[in-house]
mmCIF file of C-alpha atoms and ligand atoms in Angstrom:
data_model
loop_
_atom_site.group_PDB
_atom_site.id
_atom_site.type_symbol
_atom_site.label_atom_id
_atom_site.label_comp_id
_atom_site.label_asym_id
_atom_site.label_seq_id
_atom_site.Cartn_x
_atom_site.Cartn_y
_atom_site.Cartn_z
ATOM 1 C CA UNK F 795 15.376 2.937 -53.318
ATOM 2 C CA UNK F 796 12.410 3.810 -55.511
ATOM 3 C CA UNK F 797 12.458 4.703 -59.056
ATOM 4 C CA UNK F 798 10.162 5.587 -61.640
ATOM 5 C CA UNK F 799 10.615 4.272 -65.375
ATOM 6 C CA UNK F 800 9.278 6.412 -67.612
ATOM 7 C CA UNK F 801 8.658 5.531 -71.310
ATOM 8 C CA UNK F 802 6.116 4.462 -73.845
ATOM 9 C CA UNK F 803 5.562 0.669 -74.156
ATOM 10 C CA UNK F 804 4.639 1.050 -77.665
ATOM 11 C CA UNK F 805 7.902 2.169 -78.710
ATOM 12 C CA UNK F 806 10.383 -0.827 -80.745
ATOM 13 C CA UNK F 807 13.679 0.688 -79.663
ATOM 14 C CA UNK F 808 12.668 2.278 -76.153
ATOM 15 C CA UNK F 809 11.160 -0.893 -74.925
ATOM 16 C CA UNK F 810 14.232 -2.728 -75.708
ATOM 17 C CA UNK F 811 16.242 -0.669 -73.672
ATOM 18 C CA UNK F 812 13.926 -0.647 -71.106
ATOM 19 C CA UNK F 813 13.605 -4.514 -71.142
ATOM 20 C CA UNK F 814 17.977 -4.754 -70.371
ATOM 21 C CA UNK F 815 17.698 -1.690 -67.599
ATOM 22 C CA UNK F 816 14.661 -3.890 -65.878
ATOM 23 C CA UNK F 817 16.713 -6.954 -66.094
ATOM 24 C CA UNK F 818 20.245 -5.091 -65.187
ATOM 25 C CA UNK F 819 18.879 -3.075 -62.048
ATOM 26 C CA UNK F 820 18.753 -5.787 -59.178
ATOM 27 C CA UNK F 821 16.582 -6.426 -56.492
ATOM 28 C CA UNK F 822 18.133 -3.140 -53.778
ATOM 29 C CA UNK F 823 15.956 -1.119 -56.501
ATOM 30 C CA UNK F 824 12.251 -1.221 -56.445
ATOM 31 C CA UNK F 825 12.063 -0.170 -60.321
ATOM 32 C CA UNK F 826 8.467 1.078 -61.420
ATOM 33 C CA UNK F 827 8.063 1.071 -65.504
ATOM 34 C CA UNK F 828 5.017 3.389 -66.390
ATOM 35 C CA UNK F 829 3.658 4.296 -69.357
ATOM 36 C CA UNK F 830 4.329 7.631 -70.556
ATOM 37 C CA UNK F 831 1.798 7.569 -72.655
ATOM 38 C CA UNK F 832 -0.989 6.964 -69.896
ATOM 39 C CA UNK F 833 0.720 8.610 -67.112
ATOM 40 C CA UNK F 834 -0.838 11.517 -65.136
ATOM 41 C CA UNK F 835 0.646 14.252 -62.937
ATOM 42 C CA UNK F 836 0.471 12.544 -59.577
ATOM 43 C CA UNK F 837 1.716 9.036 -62.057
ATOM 44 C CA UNK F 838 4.553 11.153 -62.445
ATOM 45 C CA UNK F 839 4.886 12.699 -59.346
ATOM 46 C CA UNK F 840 4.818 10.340 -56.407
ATOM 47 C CA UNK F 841 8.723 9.345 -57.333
ATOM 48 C CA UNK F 842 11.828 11.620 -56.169
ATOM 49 C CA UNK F 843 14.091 9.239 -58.508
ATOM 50 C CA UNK F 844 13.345 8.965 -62.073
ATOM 51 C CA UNK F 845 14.896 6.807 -65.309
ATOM 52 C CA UNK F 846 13.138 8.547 -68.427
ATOM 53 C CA UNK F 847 13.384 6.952 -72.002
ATOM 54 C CA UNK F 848 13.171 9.665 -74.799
ATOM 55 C CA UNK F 849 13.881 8.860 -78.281
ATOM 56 C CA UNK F 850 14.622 11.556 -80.760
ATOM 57 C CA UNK F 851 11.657 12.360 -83.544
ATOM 58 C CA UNK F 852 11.155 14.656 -86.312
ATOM 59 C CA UNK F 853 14.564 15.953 -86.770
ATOM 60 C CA UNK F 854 15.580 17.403 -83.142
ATOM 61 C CA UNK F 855 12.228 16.779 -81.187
ATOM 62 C CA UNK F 856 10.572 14.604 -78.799
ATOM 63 C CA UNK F 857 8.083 12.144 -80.183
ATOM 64 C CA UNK F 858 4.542 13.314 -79.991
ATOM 65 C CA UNK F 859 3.834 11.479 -76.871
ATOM 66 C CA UNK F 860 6.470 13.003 -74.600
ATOM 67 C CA UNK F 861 5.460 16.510 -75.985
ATOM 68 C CA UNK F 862 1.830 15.538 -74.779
ATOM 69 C CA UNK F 863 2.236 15.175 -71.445
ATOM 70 C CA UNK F 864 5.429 17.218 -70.631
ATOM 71 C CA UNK F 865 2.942 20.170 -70.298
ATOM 72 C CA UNK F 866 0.850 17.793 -67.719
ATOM 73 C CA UNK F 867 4.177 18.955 -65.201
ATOM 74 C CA UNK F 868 5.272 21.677 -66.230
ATOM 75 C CA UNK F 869 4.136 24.388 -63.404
ATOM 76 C CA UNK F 870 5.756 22.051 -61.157
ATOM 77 C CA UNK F 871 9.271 22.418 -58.938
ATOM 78 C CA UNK F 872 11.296 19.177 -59.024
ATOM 79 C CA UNK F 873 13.696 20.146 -56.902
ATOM 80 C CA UNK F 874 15.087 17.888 -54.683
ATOM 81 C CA UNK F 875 14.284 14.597 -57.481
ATOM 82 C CA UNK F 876 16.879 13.124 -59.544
ATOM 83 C CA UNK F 877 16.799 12.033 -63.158
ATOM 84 C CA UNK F 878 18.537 9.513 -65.297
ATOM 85 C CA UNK F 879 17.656 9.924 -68.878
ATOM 86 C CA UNK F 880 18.293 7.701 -71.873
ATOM 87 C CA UNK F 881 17.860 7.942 -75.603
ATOM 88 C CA UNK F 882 17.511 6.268 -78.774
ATOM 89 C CA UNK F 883 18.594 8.325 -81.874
ATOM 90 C CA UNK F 884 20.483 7.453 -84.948
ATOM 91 C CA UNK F 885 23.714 9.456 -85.339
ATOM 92 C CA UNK F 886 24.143 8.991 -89.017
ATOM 93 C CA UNK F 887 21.017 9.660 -90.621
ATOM 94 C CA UNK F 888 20.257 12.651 -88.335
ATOM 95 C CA UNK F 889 24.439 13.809 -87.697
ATOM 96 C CA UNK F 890 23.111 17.175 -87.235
ATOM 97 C CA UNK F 891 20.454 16.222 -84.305
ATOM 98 C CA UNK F 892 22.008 13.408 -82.635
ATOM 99 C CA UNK F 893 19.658 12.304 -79.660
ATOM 100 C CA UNK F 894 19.001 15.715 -79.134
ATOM 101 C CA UNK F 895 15.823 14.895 -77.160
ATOM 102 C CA UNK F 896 17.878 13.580 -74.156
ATOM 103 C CA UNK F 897 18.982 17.437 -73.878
ATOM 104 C CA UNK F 898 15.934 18.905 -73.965
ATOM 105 C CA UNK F 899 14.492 16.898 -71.173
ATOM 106 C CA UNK F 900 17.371 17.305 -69.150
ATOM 107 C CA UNK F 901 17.351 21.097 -69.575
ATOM 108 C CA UNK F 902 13.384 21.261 -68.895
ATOM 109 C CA UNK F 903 13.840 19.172 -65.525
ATOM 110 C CA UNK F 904 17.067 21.190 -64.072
ATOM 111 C CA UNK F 905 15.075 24.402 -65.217
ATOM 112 C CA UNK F 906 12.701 23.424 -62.550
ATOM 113 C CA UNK F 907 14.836 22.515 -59.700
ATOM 114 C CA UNK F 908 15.955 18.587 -60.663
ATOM 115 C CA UNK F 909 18.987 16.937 -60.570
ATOM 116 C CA UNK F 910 20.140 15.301 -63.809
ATOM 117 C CA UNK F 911 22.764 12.351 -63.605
ATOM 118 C CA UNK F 912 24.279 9.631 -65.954
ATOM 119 C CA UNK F 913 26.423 11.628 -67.846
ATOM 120 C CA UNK F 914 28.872 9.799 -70.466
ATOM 121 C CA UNK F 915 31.735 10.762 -72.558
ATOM 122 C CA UNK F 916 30.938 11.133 -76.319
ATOM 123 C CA UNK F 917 33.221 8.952 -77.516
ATOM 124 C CA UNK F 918 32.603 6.164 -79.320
ATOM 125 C CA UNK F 919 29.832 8.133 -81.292
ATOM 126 C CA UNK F 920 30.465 10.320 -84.274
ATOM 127 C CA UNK F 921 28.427 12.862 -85.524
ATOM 128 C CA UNK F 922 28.321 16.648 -86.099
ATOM 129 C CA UNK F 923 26.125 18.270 -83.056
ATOM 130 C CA UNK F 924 23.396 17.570 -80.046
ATOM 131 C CA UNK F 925 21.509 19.698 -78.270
ATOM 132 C CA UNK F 926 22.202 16.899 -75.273
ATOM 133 C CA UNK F 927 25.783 17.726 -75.221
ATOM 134 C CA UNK F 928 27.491 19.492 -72.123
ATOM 135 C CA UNK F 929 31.557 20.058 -73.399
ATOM 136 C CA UNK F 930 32.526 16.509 -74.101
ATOM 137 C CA UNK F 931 29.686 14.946 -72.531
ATOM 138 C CA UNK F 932 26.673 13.692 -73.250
ATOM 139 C CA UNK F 933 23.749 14.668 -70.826
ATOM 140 C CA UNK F 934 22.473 11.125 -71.240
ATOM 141 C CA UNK F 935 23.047 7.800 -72.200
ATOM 142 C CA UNK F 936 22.585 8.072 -75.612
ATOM 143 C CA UNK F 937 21.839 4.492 -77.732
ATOM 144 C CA UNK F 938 22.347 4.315 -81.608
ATOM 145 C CA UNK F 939 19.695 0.944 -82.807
ATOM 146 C CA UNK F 940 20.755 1.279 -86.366
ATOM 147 C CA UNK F 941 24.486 1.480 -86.385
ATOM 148 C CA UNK F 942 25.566 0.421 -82.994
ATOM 149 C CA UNK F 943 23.374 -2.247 -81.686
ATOM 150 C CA UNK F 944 25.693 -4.204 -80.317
ATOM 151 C CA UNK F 945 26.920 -1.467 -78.334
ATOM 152 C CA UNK F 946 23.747 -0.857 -76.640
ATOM 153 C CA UNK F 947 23.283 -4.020 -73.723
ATOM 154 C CA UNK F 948 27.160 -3.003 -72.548
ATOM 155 C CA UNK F 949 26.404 0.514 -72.355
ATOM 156 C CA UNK F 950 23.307 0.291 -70.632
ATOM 157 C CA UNK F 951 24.948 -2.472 -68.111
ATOM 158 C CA UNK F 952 27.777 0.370 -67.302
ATOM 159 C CA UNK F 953 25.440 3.082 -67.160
ATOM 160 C CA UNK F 954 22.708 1.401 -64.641
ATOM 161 C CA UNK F 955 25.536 0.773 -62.323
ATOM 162 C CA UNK F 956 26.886 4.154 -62.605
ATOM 163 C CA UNK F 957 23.212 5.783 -62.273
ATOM 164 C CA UNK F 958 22.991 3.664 -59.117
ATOM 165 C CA UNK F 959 25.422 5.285 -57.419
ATOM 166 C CA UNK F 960 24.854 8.922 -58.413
ATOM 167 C CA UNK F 961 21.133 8.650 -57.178
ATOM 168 C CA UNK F 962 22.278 8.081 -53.633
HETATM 169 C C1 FMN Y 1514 10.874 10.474 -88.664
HETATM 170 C C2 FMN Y 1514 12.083 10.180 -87.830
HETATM 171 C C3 FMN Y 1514 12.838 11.222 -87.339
HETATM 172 C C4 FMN Y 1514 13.986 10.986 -86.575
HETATM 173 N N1 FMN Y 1514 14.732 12.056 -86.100
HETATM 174 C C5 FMN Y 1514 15.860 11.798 -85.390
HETATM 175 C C6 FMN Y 1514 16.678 12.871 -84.919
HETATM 176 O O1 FMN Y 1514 16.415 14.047 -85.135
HETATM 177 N N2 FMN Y 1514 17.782 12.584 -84.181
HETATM 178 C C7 FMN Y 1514 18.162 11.288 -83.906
HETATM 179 O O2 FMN Y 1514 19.184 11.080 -83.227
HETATM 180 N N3 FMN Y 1514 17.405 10.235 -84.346
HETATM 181 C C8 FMN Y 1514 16.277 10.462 -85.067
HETATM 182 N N4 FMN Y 1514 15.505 9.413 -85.506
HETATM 183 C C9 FMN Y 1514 15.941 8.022 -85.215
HETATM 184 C C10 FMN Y 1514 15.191 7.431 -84.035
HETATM 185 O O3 FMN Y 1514 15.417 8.160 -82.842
HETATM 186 C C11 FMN Y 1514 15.663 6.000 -83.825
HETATM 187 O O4 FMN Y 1514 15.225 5.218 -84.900
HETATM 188 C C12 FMN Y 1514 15.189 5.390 -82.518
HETATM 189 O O5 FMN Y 1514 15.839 4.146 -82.327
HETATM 190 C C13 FMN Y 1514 13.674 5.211 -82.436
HETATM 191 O O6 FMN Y 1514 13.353 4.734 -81.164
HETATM 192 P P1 FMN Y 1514 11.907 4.156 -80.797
HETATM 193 O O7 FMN Y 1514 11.729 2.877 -81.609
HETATM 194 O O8 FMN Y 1514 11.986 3.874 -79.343
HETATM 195 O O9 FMN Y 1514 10.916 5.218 -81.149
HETATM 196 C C14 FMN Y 1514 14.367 9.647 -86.285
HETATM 197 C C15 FMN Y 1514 13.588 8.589 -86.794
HETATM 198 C C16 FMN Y 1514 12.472 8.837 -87.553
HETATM 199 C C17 FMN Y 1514 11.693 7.677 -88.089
#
């Protein structure tokens, strides 16, 4: 299996995460880390399996780079691709927007045909609301730097190995 890892290797947090889902994913996987940030539409569009990193910016947004080049795709159908999507986000200095950007990327990919997977329960986080939350779910994996870095290498190991199997 081929996947495409999206996210911008000038990010502190992002990158981290990145680093533990490279080192987590094993060698079945052929894992492809790109560059958001120089990534074009057929960059972005050779894959049908996709692993996007989106940290939350300016209260409840993407960061300025992801809002760049989401327009590059978005005339384009993804249906029949699947997407994992992870997120850094702090959940007590922004309670109100916790790692909201997970949600809007998931909602702009299944708006145009894709399938979004990695779903996990919000527990364990506490804050007040998320624009990536479906019921008791999270969209996402989301990953809290500033209050629960330890937290973050376990829950990326469990949620590589779950993503594994929902992308088959
Ligand atoms: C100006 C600014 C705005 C932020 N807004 C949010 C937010 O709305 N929601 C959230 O969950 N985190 C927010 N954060 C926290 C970041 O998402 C968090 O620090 C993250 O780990 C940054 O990841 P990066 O280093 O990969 O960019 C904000 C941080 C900054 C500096």
């Amino acid at each position: 299996m081929k996947i495409g890892l999206f996210y911008s290797f000038n990010t502190k947090n992002t990158q981290k995460a990145a680093k533990v889902i490279i080192d987590t994913i094993g060698d079945k996987v052929e894992l492809v880390p790109v560059n958001v940030e120089e990534a074009t539409h057929d960059d972005f569009n050779q894959f049908d399996n996709y692993i996007l990193g989106v940290p939350t910016w300016w209260d409840g947004e993407l960061p300025n780079y992801w809002d760049e080049f989401i327009p590059t795709v978005e005339d384009d159908s993804f249906k029949g691709k699947t997407f994992a999507i992870f997120g850094a986000g702090d959940q007590q200095a922004y309670p109100d927007n916790f790692v909201d950007a997970i949600g809007i990327m998931a909602e702009f990919f299944s708006n145009r045909g894709g399938k979004i997977i990695g779903a996990v329960p919000n527990k364990g986080y506490s804050f007040d609301n998320s624009a990536a939350l479906d019921g008791d779910h999270f969209v996402g994996l989301p990953l809290d730097f500033e209050n629960q870095a330890k937290q973050n290498k376990p829950r990326i190991e469990a949620w590589v190995k779950q993503i594994l199997k929902e992308f088959e």
